[in-house]
Amino acid sequence: MPYLWPPPVITGTIGGVIEAAGLTKRYGSTLAVDDLSFHVEPGRVTGFLGPNGAGKSTTMRMILGLDNPTAGDVRIKGQHYRDLNRPLRTVGALLEAAWRHPGRSARNHLRWIARSNEIPQRRVDEVLELVGLTSVAKKKAGGFSLGMLQRLGIASALLGDPEVLLFDEPVNGLDPEGIHWIRQLMQALAAEGRTVFVSSHLLSEMSQTAQDLVVIGRGKLIYQGTTEDFIDRATHQSVRVRSPQLAELREALTRQGAQVDEDDGTLTVSGMDSDAIGELAFATGATLHELSPRRGSLEEAFMQLTGEAVEYHAGDHGAAPETT
Amino acid sequence: MTLLAVERIKLFSTRSPWWCAVAALVLTTGFTALVVGNADEEFPATVASTQFGYSFGLAVIMVLAALAVTTEYRFGTIRTTFQAIPNRTAALLAKTTVVALLSLVIGEIVAFASWGLSLLLQPQADLALNSTADWINVAGVGPVYAFAAVMAVAVGILVRHSAGAISLLLIYNLAVESLVSLIPNIGDDIYEWMPFNVANKFLTGAGASNAGRAAEAGAPMSTSPLSPGWALAYFAGVALVLLGIAIASARRRDA
Ligand SMILES: Nc1ncnc2c1ncn2[C@@H]1O[C@H](COP(=O)(O)OP(=O)(O)OP(=O)(O)O)[C@@H](O)[C@H]1O
Ligand SMILES: [Mg+2]
């Protein structure tokens, strides 16, 4: 039985820093992004969440003017990306860490990018220092590990000191220390008032980083709003109750409209929060031995929500999604 | 100027231009050494014969130019480029210009190195550059390399894959033009207008730079009816039209 989610309500300021309206992208017979509208606000980390193949990378490429939308429109501060003057000074992006010439040194890679937007060359050394690549700056990027490449990609995103940052799955391939570093970095960037838009297919990851979420499945918007709200609405809350007066309590709860399951002397109550249950127990005169709220796992909830919108189901033709 | 600097940094921060320049030089001068070194009364060394090997370097230059674009597609840096410079026409024109200028320089080095080597090998032969035809035959190699590089960049933009672009260019360069003349009746008429045949006309004109050597002992003369000046204009025109088509397509496509 699919979980029925209410239609998304778009709240917040109209006119975010990034503003997508009816964004649609079709590749041959694949509808990668389907009439997607969302906005991203400054001063916050906004997570862009969706399962594999949901259309996150495609959306990011359209934001940067690399792919042309089939329909609809996406703007940054009211402008199309291609109309930005020296765009790297406004928007920094890490889409794919592997985008570098393997024979070129990290420093030279950043040098040409800096030069293209008239960013002073000393900034190259600054960002190398910032991401911790100074010691390998003269080494060819072909020999870099995935983690080093991610750092190089982040360095190039930060080059122009941009107020808008896009990161496509930046923690891919990073060790726990690297993941922690990226989280801190994104939060610090947002705290400086920048707009940070970061994609992931893991809700657990986003729940620790992002204040806001844009959730998509099969190219369609599923949710836009705060992360807290999403998790609250996404996780079924249930409460575990133990009491010597189990039968009376159960009857009282059922009368109040809660759903109650009994298992081995324990009640699992849903549809009523622990405050209400405690008050009801007091009114009923039941002694409580346990009253503990339980949350379903985040990933489970996310899968339930996007379930209908997931493109690839395990065992579905056995085809693994291609990451682009 | 900024965009030219960007492409210059890109090109010279990898090894391939150096390897290609060396390969062009070695192949061309090596062939020249064989031709001129073995000259005798029957096959005297001439200014034209010092440049018979120019098409070896030409093939290398076209590989270099195509790779300058296709490696960007291969490694995704073309997307970084368009992200940094959303005006794709400007970005691609800058790249073409830098590659063409490098090819021009390599062409001049290769041509004068071949000529200089010939002077050393045959000090008694008449190799002085004392006519316009002589000068064009040597110094003209640079412009021919430059416009051939423009064609190769255009093909690289259109095809995007290194192997595809290089095989297309080399097969065309080595075989297609000469095979066209085998088509009955119209083959020769078409061949007159094939770009590399026309480029050869620019370099060798009516054969004045090869005077003193029997025509059949030289490289085949170009059948193009154009004057050398118009021949270069035609060759350049073909290159620029191809580039225009390639850029128009890159503007429309997803990067
Ligand atoms: N250039 C392309 N040509 C054809 N199909 C494409 C192209 N790019 C993406 N697609 C398809 O569009 C859909 C969305 O892909 P996209 O890469 O945007 O998803 P994603 O959300 O980034 O997934 P992941 O989490 O795996 O990175 C997929 O079905 C993909 O196969
Ligand atoms: Mg992706």
Coordinates of C-alpha atoms and ligand atoms in Angstrom, one line a residue:
Chain A
M1 CA 0.0 0.0 0.0
P2 CA 1.8 3.2 -1.1
Y3 CA 2.1 5.9 1.4
L4 CA 0.0 8.8 0.3
W5 CA 1.8 12.1 0.6
P6 CA -0.1 15.3 0.5
P7 CA 0.7 17.5 -2.5
P8 CA 3.8 19.6 -1.9
V9 CA 3.1 23.1 -0.5
I10 CA 5.7 25.6 -1.5
T11 CA 6.2 28.1 1.2
G12 CA 8.9 30.7 2.0
T13 CA 9.9 33.7 0.0
I14 CA 8.9 33.8 -3.6
G15 CA 12.1 34.5 -5.6
G16 CA 14.9 32.4 -4.1
V17 CA 18.5 32.8 -5.2
I18 CA 18.0 29.7 -7.4
E19 CA 14.6 29.6 -8.9
A20 CA 13.4 26.7 -11.1
A21 CA 10.1 27.0 -12.9
G22 CA 8.5 24.1 -14.8
L23 CA 12.0 22.7 -15.5
T24 CA 11.8 19.7 -17.8
K25 CA 14.5 17.7 -19.6
R26 CA 13.9 14.8 -21.9
Y27 CA 16.7 12.6 -23.3
G28 CA 15.2 10.7 -26.2
S29 CA 12.5 8.6 -24.4
T30 CA 13.8 9.3 -20.9
L31 CA 12.0 12.1 -19.0
A32 CA 14.9 12.9 -16.7
V33 CA 13.3 16.0 -15.1
D34 CA 9.6 16.5 -15.2
D35 CA 8.0 19.9 -14.6
L36 CA 10.2 20.7 -11.6
S37 CA 9.7 24.0 -9.7
F38 CA 11.6 24.9 -6.6
H39 CA 13.6 27.7 -5.0
V40 CA 16.7 27.8 -2.9
E41 CA 17.3 30.4 -0.2
P42 CA 20.5 32.1 0.9
G43 CA 22.1 31.6 4.2
R44 CA 21.1 28.0 4.5
V45 CA 22.2 24.6 3.2
T46 CA 19.6 23.2 1.0
G47 CA 19.7 19.5 0.3
F48 CA 18.7 18.2 -3.1
L49 CA 17.5 14.7 -2.3
G50 CA 16.5 11.9 -4.6
P51 CA 17.2 8.3 -5.3
N52 CA 19.6 7.3 -8.1
G53 CA 18.5 8.5 -11.5
A54 CA 16.0 10.9 -10.0
G55 CA 17.4 13.8 -12.1
K56 CA 19.6 15.6 -9.6
S57 CA 22.7 15.9 -11.8
T58 CA 20.6 16.8 -14.8
T59 CA 19.0 19.6 -12.9
M60 CA 22.4 20.9 -11.8
R61 CA 23.7 20.8 -15.4
M62 CA 20.6 22.9 -16.4
I63 CA 21.2 25.4 -13.6
L64 CA 24.7 25.9 -15.0
G65 CA 23.5 26.2 -18.6
L66 CA 25.4 23.1 -19.7
D67 CA 22.3 21.2 -20.7
N68 CA 19.4 23.0 -22.3
P69 CA 16.0 22.5 -20.7
T70 CA 13.4 20.9 -22.9
A71 CA 10.9 23.2 -21.3
G72 CA 10.8 25.6 -18.3
D73 CA 13.4 27.8 -16.9
V74 CA 15.9 28.1 -14.1
R75 CA 17.5 31.3 -13.0
I76 CA 20.1 32.5 -10.6
K77 CA 19.4 35.8 -8.9
G78 CA 16.9 36.4 -11.6
Q79 CA 19.4 35.8 -14.4
H80 CA 20.0 32.9 -16.7
Y81 CA 23.5 31.4 -16.0
R82 CA 24.7 32.2 -19.5
D83 CA 24.0 35.9 -19.0
L84 CA 26.1 36.1 -15.8
N85 CA 29.3 38.2 -16.2
R86 CA 32.3 36.1 -15.0
P87 CA 29.9 33.5 -13.7
L88 CA 32.5 31.8 -11.4
R89 CA 32.4 34.8 -9.2
T90 CA 28.7 34.3 -8.6
V91 CA 28.3 30.5 -8.9
G92 CA 30.8 27.9 -7.9
A93 CA 30.0 24.3 -8.7
L94 CA 31.4 20.8 -8.2
L95 CA 29.4 18.5 -10.5
E96 CA 31.9 15.7 -11.2
A97 CA 35.2 15.4 -9.5
A98 CA 36.7 13.5 -12.4
W99 CA 36.5 16.5 -14.7
R100 CA 40.2 17.3 -15.0
H101 CA 42.9 16.5 -17.4
P102 CA 45.0 13.7 -15.9
G103 CA 48.2 15.1 -17.3
R104 CA 47.7 18.6 -15.8
S105 CA 48.8 19.5 -12.3
A106 CA 46.3 20.6 -9.7
R107 CA 47.7 24.1 -9.7
N108 CA 47.6 24.5 -13.5
H109 CA 44.0 23.1 -13.5
L110 CA 43.0 25.9 -11.1
R111 CA 45.2 28.4 -12.9
W112 CA 43.3 28.3 -16.2
I113 CA 39.9 28.3 -14.4
A114 CA 41.0 31.4 -12.4
R115 CA 42.3 33.1 -15.5
S116 CA 39.0 32.6 -17.4
N117 CA 37.1 34.7 -14.8
E118 CA 39.9 37.2 -14.1
I119 CA 40.4 35.8 -10.6
P120 CA 43.8 36.7 -9.2
Q121 CA 46.4 33.9 -9.3
R122 CA 47.1 34.1 -5.6
R123 CA 43.6 32.9 -5.0
V124 CA 44.6 29.6 -6.6
D125 CA 47.1 29.0 -3.8
E126 CA 44.6 30.2 -1.2
V127 CA 42.0 27.6 -2.2
L128 CA 44.6 24.8 -2.5
E129 CA 45.6 25.6 1.1
L130 CA 41.9 25.7 2.1
V131 CA 41.2 22.2 0.8
G132 CA 44.5 20.8 1.9
L133 CA 46.1 20.1 -1.4
T134 CA 49.1 22.5 -1.2
S135 CA 51.6 19.7 -0.9
V136 CA 50.4 18.0 -4.1
A137 CA 49.7 21.2 -6.1
K138 CA 52.4 20.5 -8.6
K139 CA 51.4 16.8 -9.0
K140 CA 49.4 15.6 -12.0
A141 CA 45.7 15.2 -11.2
G142 CA 45.7 11.9 -13.0
G143 CA 47.3 10.2 -9.9
F144 CA 44.8 11.7 -7.4
S145 CA 42.6 9.5 -5.3
L146 CA 38.8 10.1 -5.5
G147 CA 39.0 12.0 -2.2
M148 CA 41.7 14.3 -3.5
L149 CA 39.8 14.9 -6.7
Q150 CA 36.7 15.9 -4.6
R151 CA 38.9 18.4 -2.8
L152 CA 40.2 19.7 -6.1
G153 CA 36.7 20.1 -7.4
I154 CA 35.7 21.9 -4.2
A155 CA 38.8 24.2 -4.6
S156 CA 37.6 25.1 -8.1
A157 CA 34.1 25.8 -6.9
L158 CA 35.5 28.1 -4.2
L159 CA 37.9 29.9 -6.6
G160 CA 35.7 32.8 -7.4
D161 CA 34.5 33.3 -3.8
P162 CA 31.0 32.8 -5.1
E163 CA 27.8 33.6 -3.2
V164 CA 26.0 30.5 -4.7
L165 CA 27.5 27.0 -4.4
L166 CA 26.3 23.8 -6.0
F167 CA 27.7 20.5 -5.0
D168 CA 26.7 17.2 -6.7
E169 CA 27.2 14.3 -4.2
P170 CA 30.3 15.9 -2.8
V171 CA 30.9 13.2 -0.1
N172 CA 31.1 10.4 -2.7
G173 CA 34.4 8.6 -2.1
L174 CA 35.4 10.5 1.0
D175 CA 36.4 8.9 4.3
P176 CA 34.6 9.8 7.5
E177 CA 37.1 12.6 8.2
G178 CA 36.5 14.0 4.7
I179 CA 32.8 13.8 5.1
H180 CA 32.9 15.7 8.4
W181 CA 35.1 18.3 6.8
I182 CA 32.7 18.8 3.9
R183 CA 29.7 19.1 6.3
Q184 CA 31.5 21.8 8.3
L185 CA 32.6 23.6 5.2
M186 CA 29.0 23.7 3.7
Q187 CA 27.6 24.9 7.0
A188 CA 30.3 27.5 7.3
L189 CA 29.6 28.7 3.8
A190 CA 25.9 29.0 4.5
A191 CA 26.6 30.8 7.8
E192 CA 28.4 33.4 5.8
G193 CA 25.1 34.1 4.0
R194 CA 25.9 32.1 0.9
T195 CA 23.4 29.9 -0.9
V196 CA 24.5 26.2 -0.7
F197 CA 22.7 23.6 -2.8
V198 CA 23.9 20.1 -2.3
S199 CA 22.6 16.8 -3.7
S200 CA 22.6 13.4 -2.2
H201 CA 20.7 10.2 -2.4
L202 CA 21.0 9.6 1.4
L203 CA 18.4 11.2 3.7
S204 CA 20.6 10.4 6.7
E205 CA 23.4 12.4 5.2
M206 CA 21.2 15.4 4.4
S207 CA 19.5 15.3 7.8
Q208 CA 22.9 16.2 9.4
T209 CA 23.8 18.9 6.9
A210 CA 20.8 20.6 5.4
Q211 CA 18.3 22.9 6.9
D212 CA 16.1 22.8 3.9
L213 CA 15.3 20.1 1.4
V214 CA 14.2 19.8 -2.1
V215 CA 13.2 16.2 -2.6
I216 CA 12.6 14.7 -6.1
G217 CA 11.8 11.3 -7.5
R218 CA 11.7 10.4 -11.2
G219 CA 12.3 14.0 -12.0
K220 CA 9.2 15.2 -10.1
L221 CA 9.1 17.4 -7.0
I222 CA 8.0 15.4 -3.9
Y223 CA 8.7 17.9 -1.2
Q224 CA 10.2 21.3 -0.6
G225 CA 10.5 22.7 2.9
T226 CA 12.5 22.4 6.0
T227 CA 14.4 19.2 6.8
E228 CA 12.8 19.0 10.2
D229 CA 9.4 19.1 8.8
F230 CA 10.2 16.5 6.2
I231 CA 11.5 14.1 8.8
D232 CA 8.6 14.7 11.1
R233 CA 6.1 14.1 8.4
A234 CA 8.1 11.2 7.0
T235 CA 8.7 9.1 10.0
H236 CA 5.7 7.4 11.6
Q237 CA 6.0 8.0 15.2
S238 CA 5.0 5.3 17.6
V239 CA 5.2 5.0 21.3
R240 CA 6.1 1.9 23.3
V241 CA 4.1 1.6 26.5
R242 CA 4.4 -0.9 29.4
S243 CA 2.0 -0.9 32.3
P244 CA 0.6 -3.3 34.9
Q245 CA -2.9 -2.0 33.9
L246 CA -2.3 -2.9 30.3
A247 CA -5.9 -3.9 29.4
E248 CA -7.5 -0.7 30.9
L249 CA -5.0 1.5 29.2
R250 CA -5.4 -0.2 25.9
E251 CA -9.1 0.3 26.0
A252 CA -8.8 4.0 26.9
L253 CA -6.3 4.5 24.1
T254 CA -8.5 2.8 21.5
R255 CA -11.4 4.9 22.7
Q256 CA -9.3 8.0 22.0
G257 CA -8.7 6.9 18.4
A258 CA -5.1 5.6 18.7
Q259 CA -4.0 2.5 17.0
V260 CA -2.7 0.0 19.4
D261 CA -0.8 -3.3 18.9
E262 CA -0.1 -5.6 21.8
D263 CA 2.9 -7.9 21.8
D264 CA 4.2 -9.8 24.8
G265 CA 3.0 -7.4 27.5
T266 CA 4.0 -4.2 25.5
L267 CA 1.8 -1.8 23.7
T268 CA 2.9 -0.1 20.5
V269 CA 0.8 3.0 20.1
S270 CA 0.6 5.2 17.0
G271 CA -1.5 8.2 16.2
M272 CA -1.0 9.7 19.6
D273 CA 2.2 11.3 21.0
S274 CA 3.8 10.4 24.3
D275 CA 2.5 13.5 26.1
A276 CA -1.1 12.6 25.3
I277 CA -0.6 9.0 26.3
G278 CA 1.0 10.0 29.6
E279 CA -1.9 12.3 30.4
L280 CA -4.4 9.6 29.4
A281 CA -2.6 7.1 31.7
F282 CA -2.8 9.5 34.6
A283 CA -6.5 10.1 34.0
T284 CA -7.1 6.3 33.7
G285 CA -5.1 5.7 36.9
A286 CA -2.7 3.4 35.1
T287 CA 0.9 3.1 36.3
L288 CA 3.5 3.5 33.5
H289 CA 6.6 1.3 33.5
E290 CA 7.7 2.5 30.1
L291 CA 6.7 5.3 27.8
S292 CA 9.2 5.6 25.0
P293 CA 8.7 7.3 21.6
R294 CA 10.1 5.4 18.6
R295 CA 10.9 6.7 15.2
G296 CA 11.0 4.6 12.1
S297 CA 14.4 4.7 10.3
L298 CA 14.9 7.7 8.1
E299 CA 16.0 5.7 5.1
E300 CA 13.0 3.5 5.4
A301 CA 10.7 6.6 5.5
F302 CA 12.5 8.2 2.6
M303 CA 12.1 5.0 0.5
Q304 CA 8.5 4.9 1.4
L305 CA 8.0 8.5 0.3
T306 CA 9.9 8.2 -2.9
G307 CA 8.7 4.6 -3.5
E308 CA 6.2 5.6 -6.1
A309 CA 8.7 7.9 -7.7
V310 CA 11.7 5.6 -7.7
E311 CA 13.0 4.9 -11.2
Y312 CA 14.9 1.7 -10.4
H313 CA 13.6 -1.0 -8.2
A314 CA 15.9 -3.7 -7.1
G315 CA 15.5 -6.6 -9.5
D316 CA 13.7 -4.4 -12.1
H317 CA 15.4 -5.7 -15.2
G318 CA 18.5 -5.8 -13.1
A319 CA 19.8 -2.6 -14.7
A320 CA 21.9 -0.5 -12.5
P321 CA 21.4 3.3 -12.8
E322 CA 24.1 5.1 -14.6
T323 CA 25.6 7.9 -12.7
T324 CA 26.3 11.0 -14.7
Chain B
M1 CA 43.1 38.2 -24.7
T2 CA 41.9 36.6 -21.5
L3 CA 40.4 33.7 -23.3
L4 CA 43.5 33.2 -25.4
A5 CA 45.6 33.1 -22.2
V6 CA 43.2 30.5 -20.8
E7 CA 43.6 28.2 -23.8
R8 CA 47.4 28.8 -23.8
I9 CA 47.6 27.7 -20.2
K10 CA 45.5 24.7 -21.0
L11 CA 47.5 23.6 -24.0
F12 CA 51.0 24.1 -22.6
S13 CA 50.2 22.5 -19.2
T14 CA 50.0 19.1 -20.8
R15 CA 52.7 17.2 -22.6
S16 CA 51.0 16.5 -25.9
P17 CA 51.8 19.7 -27.8
W18 CA 55.5 19.1 -27.2
W19 CA 55.4 15.5 -28.3
C20 CA 53.5 16.4 -31.4
A21 CA 55.9 19.2 -32.3
V22 CA 58.8 16.9 -31.9
A23 CA 57.1 14.1 -33.9
A24 CA 56.2 16.6 -36.7
L25 CA 59.8 17.8 -36.8
V26 CA 61.4 14.4 -36.8
L27 CA 59.1 12.8 -39.4
T28 CA 59.3 15.7 -41.8
T29 CA 63.0 16.4 -41.5
G30 CA 63.7 12.6 -41.6
F31 CA 61.9 12.3 -44.9
T32 CA 63.6 15.4 -46.3
A33 CA 67.0 13.9 -45.3
L34 CA 66.1 10.8 -47.3
V35 CA 64.9 12.7 -50.4
V36 CA 67.6 15.4 -50.4
G37 CA 70.4 13.2 -49.1
N38 CA 70.0 10.9 -52.0
A39 CA 69.7 13.6 -54.7
D40 CA 72.0 13.3 -57.7
E41 CA 72.2 14.7 -61.3
E42 CA 69.1 12.9 -62.3
F43 CA 67.2 13.9 -59.2
P44 CA 68.8 17.2 -58.1
A45 CA 67.8 18.8 -54.8
T46 CA 65.4 21.7 -55.3
V47 CA 63.6 24.1 -53.0
A48 CA 60.5 22.1 -53.6
S49 CA 62.2 18.8 -52.8
T50 CA 63.2 20.1 -49.4
Q51 CA 59.5 20.3 -48.6
F52 CA 58.2 17.0 -50.0
G53 CA 57.8 15.6 -46.5
Y54 CA 55.5 18.4 -45.3
S55 CA 52.4 16.2 -45.3
F56 CA 53.9 14.0 -42.5
G57 CA 54.0 16.9 -40.2
L58 CA 50.5 17.9 -41.4
A59 CA 49.1 14.6 -40.3
V60 CA 50.7 15.0 -36.8
I61 CA 49.4 18.6 -36.6
M62 CA 45.9 17.5 -37.3
V63 CA 46.1 14.8 -34.6
L64 CA 47.4 17.4 -32.2
A65 CA 44.6 19.9 -33.0
A66 CA 41.8 17.2 -32.9
L67 CA 43.2 16.0 -29.5
A68 CA 43.2 19.5 -28.1
V69 CA 39.4 19.3 -28.3
T70 CA 38.5 15.7 -27.9
T71 CA 40.5 15.3 -24.7
E72 CA 38.4 18.1 -23.3
Y73 CA 35.3 16.1 -24.0
R74 CA 37.0 12.9 -22.8
F75 CA 37.9 14.3 -19.5
G76 CA 34.9 16.6 -19.0
T77 CA 36.9 19.8 -18.9
I78 CA 34.9 21.1 -21.8
R79 CA 32.0 21.4 -19.3
T80 CA 34.3 23.3 -16.9
T81 CA 35.2 25.5 -19.8
F82 CA 31.6 26.3 -20.7
Q83 CA 30.8 26.8 -17.0
A84 CA 33.6 29.3 -16.8
I85 CA 32.9 30.8 -20.2
P86 CA 29.2 30.4 -21.1
N87 CA 29.7 32.1 -24.4
R88 CA 30.7 28.9 -26.2
T89 CA 31.5 30.7 -29.5
A90 CA 34.1 32.8 -27.8
A91 CA 35.6 29.8 -25.8
L92 CA 35.9 27.7 -28.9
L93 CA 37.2 30.5 -31.1
A94 CA 39.9 31.2 -28.5
K95 CA 40.9 27.5 -28.5
T96 CA 41.0 27.3 -32.3
T97 CA 43.1 30.4 -32.4
V98 CA 45.7 29.2 -30.0
V99 CA 45.9 25.8 -31.6
A100 CA 46.2 27.4 -35.1
L101 CA 48.9 29.7 -33.9
L102 CA 50.9 26.9 -32.4
S103 CA 50.5 24.9 -35.7
L104 CA 51.7 28.0 -37.6
V105 CA 54.8 28.1 -35.5
I106 CA 55.5 24.4 -35.8
G107 CA 54.9 24.6 -39.5
E108 CA 57.5 27.3 -39.9
I109 CA 60.0 25.5 -37.7
V110 CA 59.5 22.3 -39.6
A111 CA 59.7 23.9 -43.0
F112 CA 62.9 25.9 -42.3
A113 CA 64.5 23.0 -40.5
S114 CA 63.9 20.8 -43.5
W115 CA 65.3 23.5 -45.8
G116 CA 68.3 24.2 -43.5
L117 CA 69.1 20.5 -43.3
S118 CA 69.0 20.3 -47.1
L119 CA 71.5 23.1 -47.3
L120 CA 73.9 21.1 -45.1
L121 CA 73.3 17.9 -47.0
Q122 CA 73.7 19.4 -50.5
P123 CA 75.8 22.6 -50.2
Q124 CA 76.4 22.7 -53.9
A125 CA 72.7 22.5 -54.9
D126 CA 70.8 25.6 -55.8
L127 CA 68.5 25.9 -52.8
A128 CA 68.5 29.7 -52.4
L129 CA 65.1 31.3 -51.8
N130 CA 65.3 33.8 -54.6
S131 CA 61.8 33.9 -55.9
T132 CA 58.2 34.3 -54.5
A133 CA 57.5 30.7 -55.5
D134 CA 60.5 29.5 -53.5
W135 CA 59.5 31.6 -50.4
I136 CA 55.9 30.4 -50.6
N137 CA 57.0 26.8 -50.9
V138 CA 58.9 27.0 -47.6
A139 CA 57.2 29.7 -45.5
G140 CA 53.8 28.6 -46.8
V141 CA 53.9 25.4 -44.8
G142 CA 53.1 27.3 -41.6
P143 CA 49.7 28.8 -42.9
V144 CA 48.8 25.4 -44.4
Y145 CA 49.4 23.7 -41.0
A146 CA 47.4 26.5 -39.3
F147 CA 44.3 26.1 -41.4
A148 CA 44.6 22.3 -41.4
A149 CA 44.6 22.6 -37.6
V150 CA 41.4 24.7 -37.8
M151 CA 39.8 21.9 -39.8
A152 CA 40.9 19.3 -37.3
V153 CA 39.6 21.3 -34.3
A154 CA 36.2 21.6 -36.1
V155 CA 36.1 17.9 -36.7
G156 CA 37.1 17.3 -33.1
I157 CA 34.2 19.5 -31.9
L158 CA 31.7 17.7 -34.2
V159 CA 32.9 14.1 -33.4
R160 CA 34.0 14.6 -29.8
H161 CA 35.7 11.2 -29.6
S162 CA 39.5 11.1 -30.1
A163 CA 39.6 7.8 -32.0
G164 CA 36.7 8.8 -34.2
A165 CA 38.0 12.2 -35.0
I166 CA 41.6 11.1 -35.7
S167 CA 40.7 8.2 -37.9
L168 CA 38.3 10.4 -39.9
L169 CA 41.0 13.0 -40.4
L170 CA 43.8 10.6 -41.2
I171 CA 41.7 8.5 -43.6
Y172 CA 40.5 11.6 -45.3
N173 CA 44.0 13.0 -45.5
L174 CA 45.7 9.9 -46.7
A175 CA 43.2 8.3 -48.9
V176 CA 39.9 10.0 -49.7
E177 CA 41.2 12.9 -51.7
S178 CA 43.3 10.8 -54.0
L179 CA 40.6 8.1 -54.4
V180 CA 38.1 10.7 -55.5
S181 CA 40.0 11.1 -58.8
L182 CA 39.3 7.5 -59.5
I183 CA 35.6 8.2 -60.0
P184 CA 35.0 8.0 -63.8
N185 CA 34.3 11.2 -65.7
I186 CA 33.7 13.6 -62.8
G187 CA 36.4 12.4 -60.5
D188 CA 39.1 14.7 -61.8
D189 CA 36.8 17.7 -61.7
I190 CA 35.9 17.1 -58.1
Y191 CA 39.5 16.4 -57.2
E192 CA 40.5 19.9 -58.4
W193 CA 38.5 21.3 -55.6
M194 CA 39.5 19.0 -52.8
P195 CA 41.0 21.1 -50.0
F196 CA 44.4 19.4 -49.5
N197 CA 45.0 19.3 -53.3
V198 CA 44.2 23.0 -53.4
A199 CA 46.6 23.6 -50.4
N200 CA 49.3 21.9 -52.4
K201 CA 48.7 24.3 -55.2
F202 CA 49.3 27.2 -52.8
L203 CA 52.7 25.7 -51.8
T204 CA 54.0 24.5 -55.2
G205 CA 52.2 26.8 -57.6
A206 CA 53.1 26.0 -61.2
G207 CA 56.2 24.1 -60.1
A208 CA 58.7 27.0 -60.3
S209 CA 60.3 26.1 -57.0
N210 CA 61.0 22.6 -58.4
A211 CA 62.7 23.9 -61.6
G212 CA 65.7 21.9 -62.6
R213 CA 64.1 18.6 -61.6
A214 CA 62.0 16.6 -64.0
A215 CA 58.3 17.0 -63.1
E216 CA 57.8 13.3 -62.9
A217 CA 60.6 13.1 -60.4
G218 CA 58.8 15.4 -58.0
A219 CA 55.8 15.1 -55.9
P220 CA 52.6 15.0 -58.0
M221 CA 51.6 18.6 -59.0
S222 CA 48.3 20.0 -57.8
T223 CA 45.6 19.9 -60.4
S224 CA 43.9 23.0 -58.9
P225 CA 43.1 25.7 -61.4
L226 CA 43.4 28.4 -58.7
S227 CA 46.3 30.8 -58.4
P228 CA 48.5 30.2 -55.2
G229 CA 46.8 33.2 -53.5
W230 CA 43.3 32.1 -54.2
A231 CA 44.3 28.5 -53.4
L232 CA 45.2 29.6 -49.8
A233 CA 42.0 31.6 -49.6
Y234 CA 40.0 28.6 -50.7
F235 CA 41.7 26.3 -48.2
A236 CA 41.2 28.8 -45.4
G237 CA 37.6 29.3 -46.4
V238 CA 36.9 25.6 -46.2
A239 CA 38.5 25.5 -42.8
L240 CA 36.4 28.4 -41.5
V241 CA 33.2 27.1 -42.9
L242 CA 33.8 23.8 -41.1
L243 CA 34.6 25.6 -37.9
G244 CA 31.4 27.7 -38.2
I245 CA 29.3 24.5 -38.6
A246 CA 31.1 22.9 -35.6
I247 CA 30.6 25.9 -33.3
A248 CA 27.0 26.3 -34.3
S249 CA 26.4 22.6 -33.4
A250 CA 28.3 23.0 -30.1
R251 CA 26.1 26.0 -29.1
R252 CA 22.9 24.0 -29.6
R253 CA 24.0 20.7 -28.1
D254 CA 24.1 19.8 -24.4
A255 CA 27.7 20.1 -23.3
Ligands
LIG1 N1 23.1 12.8 -21.2 C1 22.1 11.9 -21.0 N2 21.6 11.2 -22.1 C2 20.6 10.4 -21.8 N3 20.0 10.1 -20.6 C3 20.5 10.8 -19.6 C4 21.6 11.7 -19.7 N4 21.8 12.2 -18.5 C5 21.0 11.6 -17.7 N5 20.2 10.8 -18.3 C6 19.1 10.0 -17.7 O1 18.3 10.9 -17.0 C7 17.9 10.3 -15.7 C8 18.3 11.2 -14.6 O2 19.7 11.1 -14.4 P1 20.6 12.0 -13.4 O3 22.0 11.6 -13.7 O4 20.2 13.4 -13.5 O5 20.1 11.4 -12.0 P2 20.7 11.6 -10.6 O6 19.6 12.0 -9.7 O7 21.9 12.5 -10.6 O8 21.2 10.2 -10.2 P3 22.4 9.7 -9.3 O9 22.0 9.7 -7.9 O10 22.6 8.3 -9.8 O11 23.6 10.5 -9.6 C9 18.5 8.9 -15.7 O12 17.5 8.0 -16.2 C10 19.6 9.0 -16.7 O13 19.8 7.7 -17.3
MG2 MG 23.9 12.3 -10.2

